[in-house]
Coordinates of C-alpha atoms in Angstrom, one line a residue:
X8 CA -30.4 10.7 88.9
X9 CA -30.5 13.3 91.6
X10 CA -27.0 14.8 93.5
X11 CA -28.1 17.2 95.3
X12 CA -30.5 18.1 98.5
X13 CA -31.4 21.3 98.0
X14 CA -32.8 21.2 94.2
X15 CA -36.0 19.7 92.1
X16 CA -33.8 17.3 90.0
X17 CA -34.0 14.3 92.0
X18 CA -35.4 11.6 89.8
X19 CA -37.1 10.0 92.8
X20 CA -39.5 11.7 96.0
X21 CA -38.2 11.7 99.4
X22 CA -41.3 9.7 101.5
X23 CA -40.6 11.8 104.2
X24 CA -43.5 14.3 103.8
X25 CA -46.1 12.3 102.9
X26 CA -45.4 8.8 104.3
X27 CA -47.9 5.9 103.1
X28 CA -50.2 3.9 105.4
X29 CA -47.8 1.3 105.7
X30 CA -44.7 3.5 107.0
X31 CA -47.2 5.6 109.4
X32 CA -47.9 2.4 111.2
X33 CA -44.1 1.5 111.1
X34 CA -41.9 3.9 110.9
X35 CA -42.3 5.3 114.7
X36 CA -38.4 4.9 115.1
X37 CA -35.3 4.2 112.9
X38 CA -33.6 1.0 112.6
X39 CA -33.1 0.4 116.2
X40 CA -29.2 0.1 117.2
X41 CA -27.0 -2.8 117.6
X42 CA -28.1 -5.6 120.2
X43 CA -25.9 -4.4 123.1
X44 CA -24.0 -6.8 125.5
X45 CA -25.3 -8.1 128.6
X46 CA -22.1 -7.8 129.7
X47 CA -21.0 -4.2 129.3
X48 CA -17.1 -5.0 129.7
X49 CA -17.7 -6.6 126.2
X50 CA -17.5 -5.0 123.1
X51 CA -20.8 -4.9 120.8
X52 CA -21.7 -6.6 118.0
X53 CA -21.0 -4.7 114.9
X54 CA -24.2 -3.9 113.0
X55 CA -24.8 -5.5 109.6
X56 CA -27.2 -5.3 107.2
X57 CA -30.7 -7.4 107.6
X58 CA -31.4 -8.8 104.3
X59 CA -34.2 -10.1 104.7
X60 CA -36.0 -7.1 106.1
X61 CA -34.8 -5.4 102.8
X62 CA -36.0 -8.1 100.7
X63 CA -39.2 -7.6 102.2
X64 CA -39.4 -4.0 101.2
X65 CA -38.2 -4.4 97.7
X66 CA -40.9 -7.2 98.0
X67 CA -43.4 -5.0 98.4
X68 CA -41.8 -2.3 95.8
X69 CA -42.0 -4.7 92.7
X70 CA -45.4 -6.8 93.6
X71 CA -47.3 -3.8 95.1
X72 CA -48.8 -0.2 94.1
X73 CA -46.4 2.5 95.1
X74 CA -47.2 5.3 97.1
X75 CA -49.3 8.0 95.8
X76 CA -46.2 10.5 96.3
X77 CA -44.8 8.5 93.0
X78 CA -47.6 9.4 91.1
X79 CA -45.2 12.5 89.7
X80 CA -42.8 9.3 88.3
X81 CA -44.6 8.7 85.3
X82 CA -42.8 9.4 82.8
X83 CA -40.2 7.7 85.2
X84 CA -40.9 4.4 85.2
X85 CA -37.6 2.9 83.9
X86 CA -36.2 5.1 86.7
X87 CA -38.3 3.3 88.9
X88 CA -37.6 -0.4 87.2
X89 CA -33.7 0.4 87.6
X90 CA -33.9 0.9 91.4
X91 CA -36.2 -1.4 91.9
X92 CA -34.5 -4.9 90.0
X93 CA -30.9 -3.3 90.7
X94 CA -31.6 -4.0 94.5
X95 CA -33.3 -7.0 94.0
X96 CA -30.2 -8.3 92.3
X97 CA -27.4 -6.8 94.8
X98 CA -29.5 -8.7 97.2
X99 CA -30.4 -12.3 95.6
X100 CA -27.2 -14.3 95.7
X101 CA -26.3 -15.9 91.8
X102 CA -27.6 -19.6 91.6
X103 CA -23.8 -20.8 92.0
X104 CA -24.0 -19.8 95.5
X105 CA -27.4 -20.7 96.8
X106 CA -28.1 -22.8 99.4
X107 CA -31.5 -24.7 100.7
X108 CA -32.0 -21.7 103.0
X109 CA -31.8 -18.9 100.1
X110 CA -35.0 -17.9 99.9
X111 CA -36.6 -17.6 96.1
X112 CA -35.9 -14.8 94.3
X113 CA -38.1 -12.2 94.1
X114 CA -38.2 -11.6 90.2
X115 CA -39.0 -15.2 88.8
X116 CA -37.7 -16.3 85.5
X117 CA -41.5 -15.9 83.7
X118 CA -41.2 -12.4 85.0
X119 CA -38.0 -11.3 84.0
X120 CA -39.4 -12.2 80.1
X121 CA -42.3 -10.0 80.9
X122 CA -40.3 -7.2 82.1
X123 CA -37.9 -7.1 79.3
X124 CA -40.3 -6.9 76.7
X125 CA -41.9 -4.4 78.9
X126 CA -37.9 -2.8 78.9
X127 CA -38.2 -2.8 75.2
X128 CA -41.4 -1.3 74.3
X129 CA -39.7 1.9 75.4
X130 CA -37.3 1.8 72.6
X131 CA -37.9 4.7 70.3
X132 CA -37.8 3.8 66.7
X133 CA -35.0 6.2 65.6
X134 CA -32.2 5.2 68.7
X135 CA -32.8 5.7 72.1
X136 CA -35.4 5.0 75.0
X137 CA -38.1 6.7 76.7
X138 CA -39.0 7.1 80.1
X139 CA -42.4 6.0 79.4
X140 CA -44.1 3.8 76.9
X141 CA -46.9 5.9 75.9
X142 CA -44.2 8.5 74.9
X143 CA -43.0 6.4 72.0
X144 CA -45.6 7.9 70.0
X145 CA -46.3 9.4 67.3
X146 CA -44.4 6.9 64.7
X147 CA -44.8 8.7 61.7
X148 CA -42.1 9.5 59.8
X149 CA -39.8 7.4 61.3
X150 CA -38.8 5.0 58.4
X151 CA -36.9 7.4 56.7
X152 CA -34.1 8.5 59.5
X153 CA -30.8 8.0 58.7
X154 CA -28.6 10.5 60.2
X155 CA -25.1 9.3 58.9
X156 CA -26.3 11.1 55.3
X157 CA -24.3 8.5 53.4
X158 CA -25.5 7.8 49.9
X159 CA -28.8 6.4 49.2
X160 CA -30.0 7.6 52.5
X161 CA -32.6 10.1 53.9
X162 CA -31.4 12.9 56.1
X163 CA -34.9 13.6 57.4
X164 CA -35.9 13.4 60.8
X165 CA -39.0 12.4 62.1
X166 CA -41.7 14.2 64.1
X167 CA -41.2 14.2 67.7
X168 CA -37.8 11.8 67.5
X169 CA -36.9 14.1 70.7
X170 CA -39.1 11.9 73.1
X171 CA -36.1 10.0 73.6
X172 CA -34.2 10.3 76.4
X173 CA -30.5 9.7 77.2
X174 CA -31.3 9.3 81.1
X175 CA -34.3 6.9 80.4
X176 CA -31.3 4.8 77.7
X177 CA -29.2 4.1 80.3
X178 CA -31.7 2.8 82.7
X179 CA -33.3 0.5 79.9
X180 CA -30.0 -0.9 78.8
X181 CA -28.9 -1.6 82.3
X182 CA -32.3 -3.2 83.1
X183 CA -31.8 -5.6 80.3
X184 CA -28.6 -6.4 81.7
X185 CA -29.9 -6.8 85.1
X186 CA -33.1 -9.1 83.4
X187 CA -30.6 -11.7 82.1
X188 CA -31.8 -15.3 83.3
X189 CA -29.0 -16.4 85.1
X190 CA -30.6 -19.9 85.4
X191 CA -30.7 -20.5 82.1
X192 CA -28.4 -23.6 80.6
X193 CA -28.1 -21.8 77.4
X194 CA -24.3 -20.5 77.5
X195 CA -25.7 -18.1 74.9
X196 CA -28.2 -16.6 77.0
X197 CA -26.6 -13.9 78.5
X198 CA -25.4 -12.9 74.8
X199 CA -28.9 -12.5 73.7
X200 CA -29.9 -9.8 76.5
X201 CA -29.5 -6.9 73.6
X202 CA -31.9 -8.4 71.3
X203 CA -33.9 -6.0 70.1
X204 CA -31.9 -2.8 70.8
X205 CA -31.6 -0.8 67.8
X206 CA -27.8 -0.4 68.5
X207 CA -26.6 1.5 65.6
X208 CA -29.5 4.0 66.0
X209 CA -28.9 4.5 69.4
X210 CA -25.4 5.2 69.2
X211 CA -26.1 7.9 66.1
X212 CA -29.1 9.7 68.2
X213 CA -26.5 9.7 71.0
X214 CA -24.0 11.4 68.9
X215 CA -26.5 14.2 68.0
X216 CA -27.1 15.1 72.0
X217 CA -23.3 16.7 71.8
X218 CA -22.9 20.1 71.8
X219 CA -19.9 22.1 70.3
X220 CA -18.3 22.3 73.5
X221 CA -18.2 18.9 74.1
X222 CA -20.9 18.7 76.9
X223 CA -24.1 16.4 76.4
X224 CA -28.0 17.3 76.3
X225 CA -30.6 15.2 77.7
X226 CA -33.0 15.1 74.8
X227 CA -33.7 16.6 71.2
X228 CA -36.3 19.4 71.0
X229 CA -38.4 21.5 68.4
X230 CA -39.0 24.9 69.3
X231 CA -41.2 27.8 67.0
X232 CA -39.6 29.8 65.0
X233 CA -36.4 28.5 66.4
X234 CA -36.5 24.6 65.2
X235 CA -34.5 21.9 66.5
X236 CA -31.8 22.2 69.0
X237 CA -30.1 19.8 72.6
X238 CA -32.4 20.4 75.2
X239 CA -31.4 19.8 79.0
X240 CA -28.8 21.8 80.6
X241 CA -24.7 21.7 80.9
X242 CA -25.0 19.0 83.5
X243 CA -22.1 16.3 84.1
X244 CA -24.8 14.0 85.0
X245 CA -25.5 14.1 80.8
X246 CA -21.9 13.4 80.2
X247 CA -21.2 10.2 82.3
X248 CA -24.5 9.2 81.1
X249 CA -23.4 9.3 77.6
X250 CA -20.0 7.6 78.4
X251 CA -22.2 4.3 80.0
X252 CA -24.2 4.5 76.8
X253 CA -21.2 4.4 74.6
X254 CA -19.3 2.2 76.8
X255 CA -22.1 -0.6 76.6
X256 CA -23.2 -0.3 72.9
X257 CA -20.0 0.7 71.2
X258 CA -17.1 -1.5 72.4
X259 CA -13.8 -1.1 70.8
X260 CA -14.8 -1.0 67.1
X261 CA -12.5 1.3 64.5
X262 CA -13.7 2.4 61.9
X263 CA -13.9 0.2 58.9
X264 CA -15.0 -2.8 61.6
X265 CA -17.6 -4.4 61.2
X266 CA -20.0 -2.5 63.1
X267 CA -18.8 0.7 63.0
X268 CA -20.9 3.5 63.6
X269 CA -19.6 7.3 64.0
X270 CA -18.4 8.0 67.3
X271 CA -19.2 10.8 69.4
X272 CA -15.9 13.6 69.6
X273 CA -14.3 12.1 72.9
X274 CA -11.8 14.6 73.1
X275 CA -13.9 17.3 73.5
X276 CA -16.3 15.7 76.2
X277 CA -12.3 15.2 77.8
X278 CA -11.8 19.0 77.6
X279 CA -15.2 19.9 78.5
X280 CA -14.9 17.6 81.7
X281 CA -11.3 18.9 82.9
X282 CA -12.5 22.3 82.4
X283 CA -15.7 22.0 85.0
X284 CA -12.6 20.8 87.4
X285 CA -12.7 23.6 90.1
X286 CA -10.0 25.6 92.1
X287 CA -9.7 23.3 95.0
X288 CA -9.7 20.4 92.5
X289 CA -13.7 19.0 93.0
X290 CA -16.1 19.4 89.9
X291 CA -19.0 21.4 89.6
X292 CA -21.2 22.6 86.3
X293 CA -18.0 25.0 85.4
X294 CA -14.9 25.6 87.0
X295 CA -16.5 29.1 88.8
X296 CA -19.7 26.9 90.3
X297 CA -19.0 25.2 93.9
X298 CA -17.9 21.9 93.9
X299 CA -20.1 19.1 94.5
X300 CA -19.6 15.3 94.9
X301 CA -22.3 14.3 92.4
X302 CA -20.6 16.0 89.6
X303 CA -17.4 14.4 91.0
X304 CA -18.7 11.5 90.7
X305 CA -19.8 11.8 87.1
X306 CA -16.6 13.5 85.8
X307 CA -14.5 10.1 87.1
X308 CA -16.5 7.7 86.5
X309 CA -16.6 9.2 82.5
X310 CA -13.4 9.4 82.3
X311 CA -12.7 6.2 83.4
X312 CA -15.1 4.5 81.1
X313 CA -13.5 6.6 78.1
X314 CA -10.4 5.0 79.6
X315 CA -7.9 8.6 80.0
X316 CA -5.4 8.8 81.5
X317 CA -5.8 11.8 83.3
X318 CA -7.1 10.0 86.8
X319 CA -3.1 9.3 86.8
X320 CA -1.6 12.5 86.7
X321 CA -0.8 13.2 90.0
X322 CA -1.6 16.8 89.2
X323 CA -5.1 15.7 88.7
X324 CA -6.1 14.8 92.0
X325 CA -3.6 15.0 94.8
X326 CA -4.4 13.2 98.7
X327 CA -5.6 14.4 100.9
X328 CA -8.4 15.0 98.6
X329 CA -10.1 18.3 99.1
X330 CA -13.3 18.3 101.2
X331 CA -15.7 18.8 98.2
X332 CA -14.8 15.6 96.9
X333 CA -14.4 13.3 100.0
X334 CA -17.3 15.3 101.7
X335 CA -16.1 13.9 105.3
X336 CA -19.5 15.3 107.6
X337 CA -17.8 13.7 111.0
X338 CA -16.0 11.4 112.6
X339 CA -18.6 11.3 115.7
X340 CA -17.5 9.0 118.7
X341 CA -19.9 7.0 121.1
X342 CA -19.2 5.7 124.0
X343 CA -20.7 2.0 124.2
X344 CA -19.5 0.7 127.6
X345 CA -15.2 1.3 127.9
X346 CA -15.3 1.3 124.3
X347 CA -15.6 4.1 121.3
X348 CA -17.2 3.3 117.7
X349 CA -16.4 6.8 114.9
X350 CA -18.9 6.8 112.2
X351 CA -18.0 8.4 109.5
X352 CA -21.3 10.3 107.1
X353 CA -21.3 11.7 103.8
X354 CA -22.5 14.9 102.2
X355 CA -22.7 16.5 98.8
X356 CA -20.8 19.9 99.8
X357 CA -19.0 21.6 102.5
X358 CA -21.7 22.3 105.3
X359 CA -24.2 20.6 104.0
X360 CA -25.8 17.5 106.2
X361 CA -25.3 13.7 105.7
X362 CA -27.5 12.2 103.3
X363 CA -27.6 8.5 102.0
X364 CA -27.2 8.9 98.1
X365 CA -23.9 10.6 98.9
X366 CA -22.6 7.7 100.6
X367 CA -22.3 6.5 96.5
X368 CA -21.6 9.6 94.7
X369 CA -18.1 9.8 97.2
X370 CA -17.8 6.7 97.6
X371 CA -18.0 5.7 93.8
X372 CA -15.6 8.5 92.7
X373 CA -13.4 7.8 95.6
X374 CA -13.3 3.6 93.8
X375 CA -13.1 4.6 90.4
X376 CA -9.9 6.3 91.7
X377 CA -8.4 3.7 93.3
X378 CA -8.9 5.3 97.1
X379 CA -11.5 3.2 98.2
X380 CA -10.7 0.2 100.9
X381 CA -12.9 -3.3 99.8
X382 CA -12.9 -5.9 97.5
X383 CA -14.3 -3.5 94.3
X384 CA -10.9 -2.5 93.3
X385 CA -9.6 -5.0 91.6
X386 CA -8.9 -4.2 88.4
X387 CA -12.1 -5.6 87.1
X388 CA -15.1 -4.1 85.6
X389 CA -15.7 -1.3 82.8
X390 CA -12.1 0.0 82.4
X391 CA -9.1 -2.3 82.6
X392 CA -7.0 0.8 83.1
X393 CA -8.7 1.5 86.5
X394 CA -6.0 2.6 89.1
X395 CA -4.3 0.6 91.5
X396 CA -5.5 0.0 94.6
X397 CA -4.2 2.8 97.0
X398 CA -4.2 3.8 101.0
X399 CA -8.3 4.3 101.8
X400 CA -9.2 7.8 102.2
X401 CA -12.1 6.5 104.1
X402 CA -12.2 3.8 107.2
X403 CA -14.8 1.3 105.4
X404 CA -16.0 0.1 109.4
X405 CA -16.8 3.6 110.2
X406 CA -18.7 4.6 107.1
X407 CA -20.8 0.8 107.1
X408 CA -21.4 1.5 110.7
X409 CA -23.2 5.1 110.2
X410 CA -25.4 3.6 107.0
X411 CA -26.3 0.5 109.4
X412 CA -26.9 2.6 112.5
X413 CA -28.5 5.7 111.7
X414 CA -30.1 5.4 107.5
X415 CA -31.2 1.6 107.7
X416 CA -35.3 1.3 108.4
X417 CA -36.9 -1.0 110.5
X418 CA -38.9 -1.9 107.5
X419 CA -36.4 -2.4 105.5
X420 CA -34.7 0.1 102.7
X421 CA -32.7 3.4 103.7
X422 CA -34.0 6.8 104.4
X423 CA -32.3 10.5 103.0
X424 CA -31.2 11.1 106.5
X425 CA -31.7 9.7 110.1
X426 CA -35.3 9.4 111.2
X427 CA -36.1 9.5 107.2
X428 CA -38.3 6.8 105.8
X429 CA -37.2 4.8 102.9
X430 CA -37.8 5.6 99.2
X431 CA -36.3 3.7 96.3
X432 CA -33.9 6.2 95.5
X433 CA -32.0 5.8 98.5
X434 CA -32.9 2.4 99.3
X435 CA -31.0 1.6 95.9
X436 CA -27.8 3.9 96.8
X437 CA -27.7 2.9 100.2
X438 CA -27.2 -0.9 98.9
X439 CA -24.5 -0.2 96.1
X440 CA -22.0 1.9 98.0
X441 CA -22.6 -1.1 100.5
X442 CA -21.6 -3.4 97.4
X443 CA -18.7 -1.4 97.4
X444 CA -17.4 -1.3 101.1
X445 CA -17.5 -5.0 101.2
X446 CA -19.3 -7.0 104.0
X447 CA -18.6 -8.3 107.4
X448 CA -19.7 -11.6 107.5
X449 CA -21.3 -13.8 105.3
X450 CA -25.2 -13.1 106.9
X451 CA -24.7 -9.3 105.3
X452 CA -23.2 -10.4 101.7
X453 CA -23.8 -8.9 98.9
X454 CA -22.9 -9.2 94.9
X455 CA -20.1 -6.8 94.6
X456 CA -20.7 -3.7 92.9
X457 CA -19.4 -1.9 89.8
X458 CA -18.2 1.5 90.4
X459 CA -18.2 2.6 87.1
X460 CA -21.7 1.3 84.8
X461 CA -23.7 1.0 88.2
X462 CA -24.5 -2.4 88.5
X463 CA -22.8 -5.4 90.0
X464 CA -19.9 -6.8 88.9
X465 CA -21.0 -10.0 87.0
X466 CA -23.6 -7.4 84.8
X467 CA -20.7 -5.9 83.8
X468 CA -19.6 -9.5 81.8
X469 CA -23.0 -9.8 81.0
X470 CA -23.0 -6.3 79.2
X471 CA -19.5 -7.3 77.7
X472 CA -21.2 -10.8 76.1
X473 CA -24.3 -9.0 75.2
X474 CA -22.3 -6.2 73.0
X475 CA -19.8 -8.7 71.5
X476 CA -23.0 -10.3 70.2
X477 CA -24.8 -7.2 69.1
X478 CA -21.7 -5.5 67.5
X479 CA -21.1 -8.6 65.3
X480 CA -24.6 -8.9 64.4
X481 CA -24.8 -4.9 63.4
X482 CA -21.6 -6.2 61.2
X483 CA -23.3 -8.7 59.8
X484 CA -26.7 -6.7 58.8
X485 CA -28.6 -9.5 61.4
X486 CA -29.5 -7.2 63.8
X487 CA -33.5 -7.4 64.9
X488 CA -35.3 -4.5 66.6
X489 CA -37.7 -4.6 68.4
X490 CA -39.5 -1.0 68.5
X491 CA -42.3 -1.9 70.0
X492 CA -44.6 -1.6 67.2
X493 CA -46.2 -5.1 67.5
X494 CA -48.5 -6.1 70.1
X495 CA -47.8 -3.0 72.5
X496 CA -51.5 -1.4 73.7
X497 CA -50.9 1.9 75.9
X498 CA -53.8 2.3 78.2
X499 CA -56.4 0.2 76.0
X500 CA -55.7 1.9 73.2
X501 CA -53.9 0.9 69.8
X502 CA -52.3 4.3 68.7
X503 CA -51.3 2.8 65.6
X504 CA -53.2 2.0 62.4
X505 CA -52.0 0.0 60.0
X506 CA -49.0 -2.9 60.2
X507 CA -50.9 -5.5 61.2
X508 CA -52.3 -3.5 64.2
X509 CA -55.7 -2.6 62.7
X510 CA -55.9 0.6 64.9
X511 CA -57.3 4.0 64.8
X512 CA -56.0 7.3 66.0
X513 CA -58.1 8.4 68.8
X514 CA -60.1 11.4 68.3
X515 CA -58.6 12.8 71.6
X516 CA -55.4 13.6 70.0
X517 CA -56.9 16.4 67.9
X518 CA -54.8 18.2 65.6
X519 CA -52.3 18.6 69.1
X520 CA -49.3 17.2 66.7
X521 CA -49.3 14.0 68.7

């Protein structure tokens, strides 16, 4: 989950350098304007957002090999899964609201099975997901973890338990969420979405990523001589991240509830967040760092899904927000016969340049306060305690226009910048802040979007079902995981030997540890 333009975090590559066959035969020119007026006394049609062109690139996404600039994804694939179904979904109307002319969706309901077995084969055995199957491995060891130490319990830890990922977590449990067959007659089904997911696990791995300070890691490591330790660094991205986690698995279980597990210490991730707050009020990796709308982003959005009430101290943030957070670029005016259309871009920092993904990481902060104009705010989704809706901070007409006029490809998808080809990355943002701002007309419609968990809006009550279900199951000691142990083959081979799978461990692996 990438926030900035200048650094080598980015989860996903920019297309730009190395474009693929397909995009050098089509991407000679951007997304050509608006259709003007024959007559010029008239004013233009506003531009809106050609869904089926985008259905044909996400088309070609999910059915066809990606470009060879992915290649460095893969140990990314659930990255790639998320972007790839999440925009499938914002796109495909429900069932309730399909006509004759809807076109099929894209992920049939065979497929969706497929994928989330594929989803959970990624599941670690002690808690937590990888980014790719084949890093599941090794497995020995693992059937005596227990970190709560209660009696009659192990405290070791086994091998390599560290290959899990809290990034690669979230992605998995929102892909379930997003795999849910909505055509299914079952009114059970979408309760059954977490079967599988070795909550409890999960939720205690996730607890062991905190540091003192409150802040989160991405991932355990072993190091020589040193031993274990929270590897990743003091990034907010980690924080919000852990706050989805919690906010999906946990639900509002005390302890002594059935289905309690220990929590992770909320009031220090609180601290640690308000103290990353800078002097002109944006957030950045500590309070002396310059502020940046990605870490804005995060900071709200976790504290709204830990439900404080901090985003309503007016002390907290105070209009006009401070260009760090709203990241205005321009308000740019074009003449188009008597009449002038602003467009209004986004950027990560003061000075820098507009860029797509930061259409979402302003934009969702901005709705998670309240300060967005559309349909999202309305008191639904994640936190119930979400603010009011308040006066817009940004004209939603002018900021659709500039994503519809100057990122949207011909092909289909959204670029990083004007005259950028598309990726998935910002293909995927381009849609959701777009899921946010609302639509036009109903030729442009879209599910509306979540600004908090990142998916649309009726995920959000699937996640809700799904976790009722799983928390009273985990109550009940009926919980099934599914850990990938049976059936799963990685590149032709069976790394594991016995259960059933009659493998044997590759010579390859030598004495490597793994």
């Amino acid at each position: 989950m990438a926030t900035d333009d200048n650094t080598n975090t980015e989860s996903q590559p920019v297309l730009g350098d190395q474009p693929s066959q397909v995009q050098f035969q089509q991407n000679e020119q951007q997304q050509p304007p608006p259709k003007s007026s024959l007559n010029q006394d008239e004013p233009e049609e506003e531009p809106y957002l050609d869904i089926p062109r985008h259905l044909r690139y996400w088309k070609m996404c999910i059915r066809a090999p990606l470009p060879h600039v992915y290649l460095s994804n893969e140990s990314s694939r659930l990255a790639l899964a998320y972007f790839i179904v999440n925009s499938i979904t914002i796109l495909t109307p429900p069932p309730s609201q399909r006509t004759a002319d809807t076109p099929e969706p894209l992920i049939s309901r065979e497929d969706k099975k497929l994928m989330r077995k594929w989803v959970l084969h990624h599941q670690h055995p002690t808690g937590g997901f990888v980014g790719t199957s084949s890093m599941v491995f090794p497995l020995n060891g693992h059937n005596t973890y227990n970190s709560s130490g209660k009696e009659g319990t192990s405290e070791d830890e086994p091998e390599h338990h560290g290959l899990a990922n809290i990034s690669y977590t979230l992605f998995a449990l929102q892909l379930l969420a997003l795999l849910a067959d909505e055509e299914d007659e079952d009114p059970e089904a979408a309760e059954k979405v977490f079967e599988g997911v070795n909550r409890k696990g999960t939720l205690r791995w996730l607890k062991s990523l905190q540091r003192e300070d409150g802040s989160f890691g991405e991932a355990l490591s072993d190091l020589p001589g040193y031993g274990r330790f929270i590897a990743g660094g003091y990034d907010m991205r980690y924080c919000y991240i852990a706050t989805a986690i919690r906010w999906i698995l946990r639900g509002d279980v005390r302890e002594g509830d059935p289905g309690w597990v220990e929590d992770i210490d909320v009031e220090r991730l609180r601290g640690y967040i308000l103290s990353s707050q800078t002097y002109d009020r944006g957030f950045a990796g500590n309070s002396q760092d310059e502020a940046h709308a990605g870490y804005a982003y995060c900071a709200i959005a976790a504290l709204t899904l830990l439900d404080q009430d901090d985003l309503d101290d007016p002390n907290f943030l105070l209009p006009p927000t401070p260009s760090d957070l709203l990241c205005c670029l321009d308000a740019l005016t074009k003449e188009k016969g008597p009449q002038g259309a602003v467009e209004v871009a986004f950027n990560g920092r003061t000075n820098k340049t507009a860029d797509t993904c930061y259409f979402w990481w302003v934009g969702g902060a901005l709705a998670n306060l309240g300060w967005l104009q559309g349909y999202d705010n309305d008191g639904e989704g994640p936190s119930n305690g979400q603010p009011p809706q308040k006066e817009s901070l940004v004209d939603r007409a002018s900021a659709r226009r500039f994503l519809l006029t100057k990122m949207q490809h011909r092909i289909g998808g959204f670029g990083k910048s004007p005259g950028s080809p598309p990726d998935l990355y910002h293909s995927f943002f381009g849609l959701a802040v777009l899921g946010l701002l609302g639509h036009e007309g109903e030729r442009d419609k879209l599910r509306r979007f979540d600004a908090g968990l990142a998916v649309p809006k009726d995920v959000v009550g699937v996640i809700e079902k799904a976790r009722k279900r799983l928390v009273e199951r985990d109550g009940l000691g009926k919980s099934e995981i599914d850990d990938g142990r049976e059936g799963l083959v990685e590149m032709g081979l069976e790394l594991r030997g016995g259960g059933g799978g009659g493998g044997e461990r590759p010579k390859w692996l030598g004495e490597c540890g793994y």
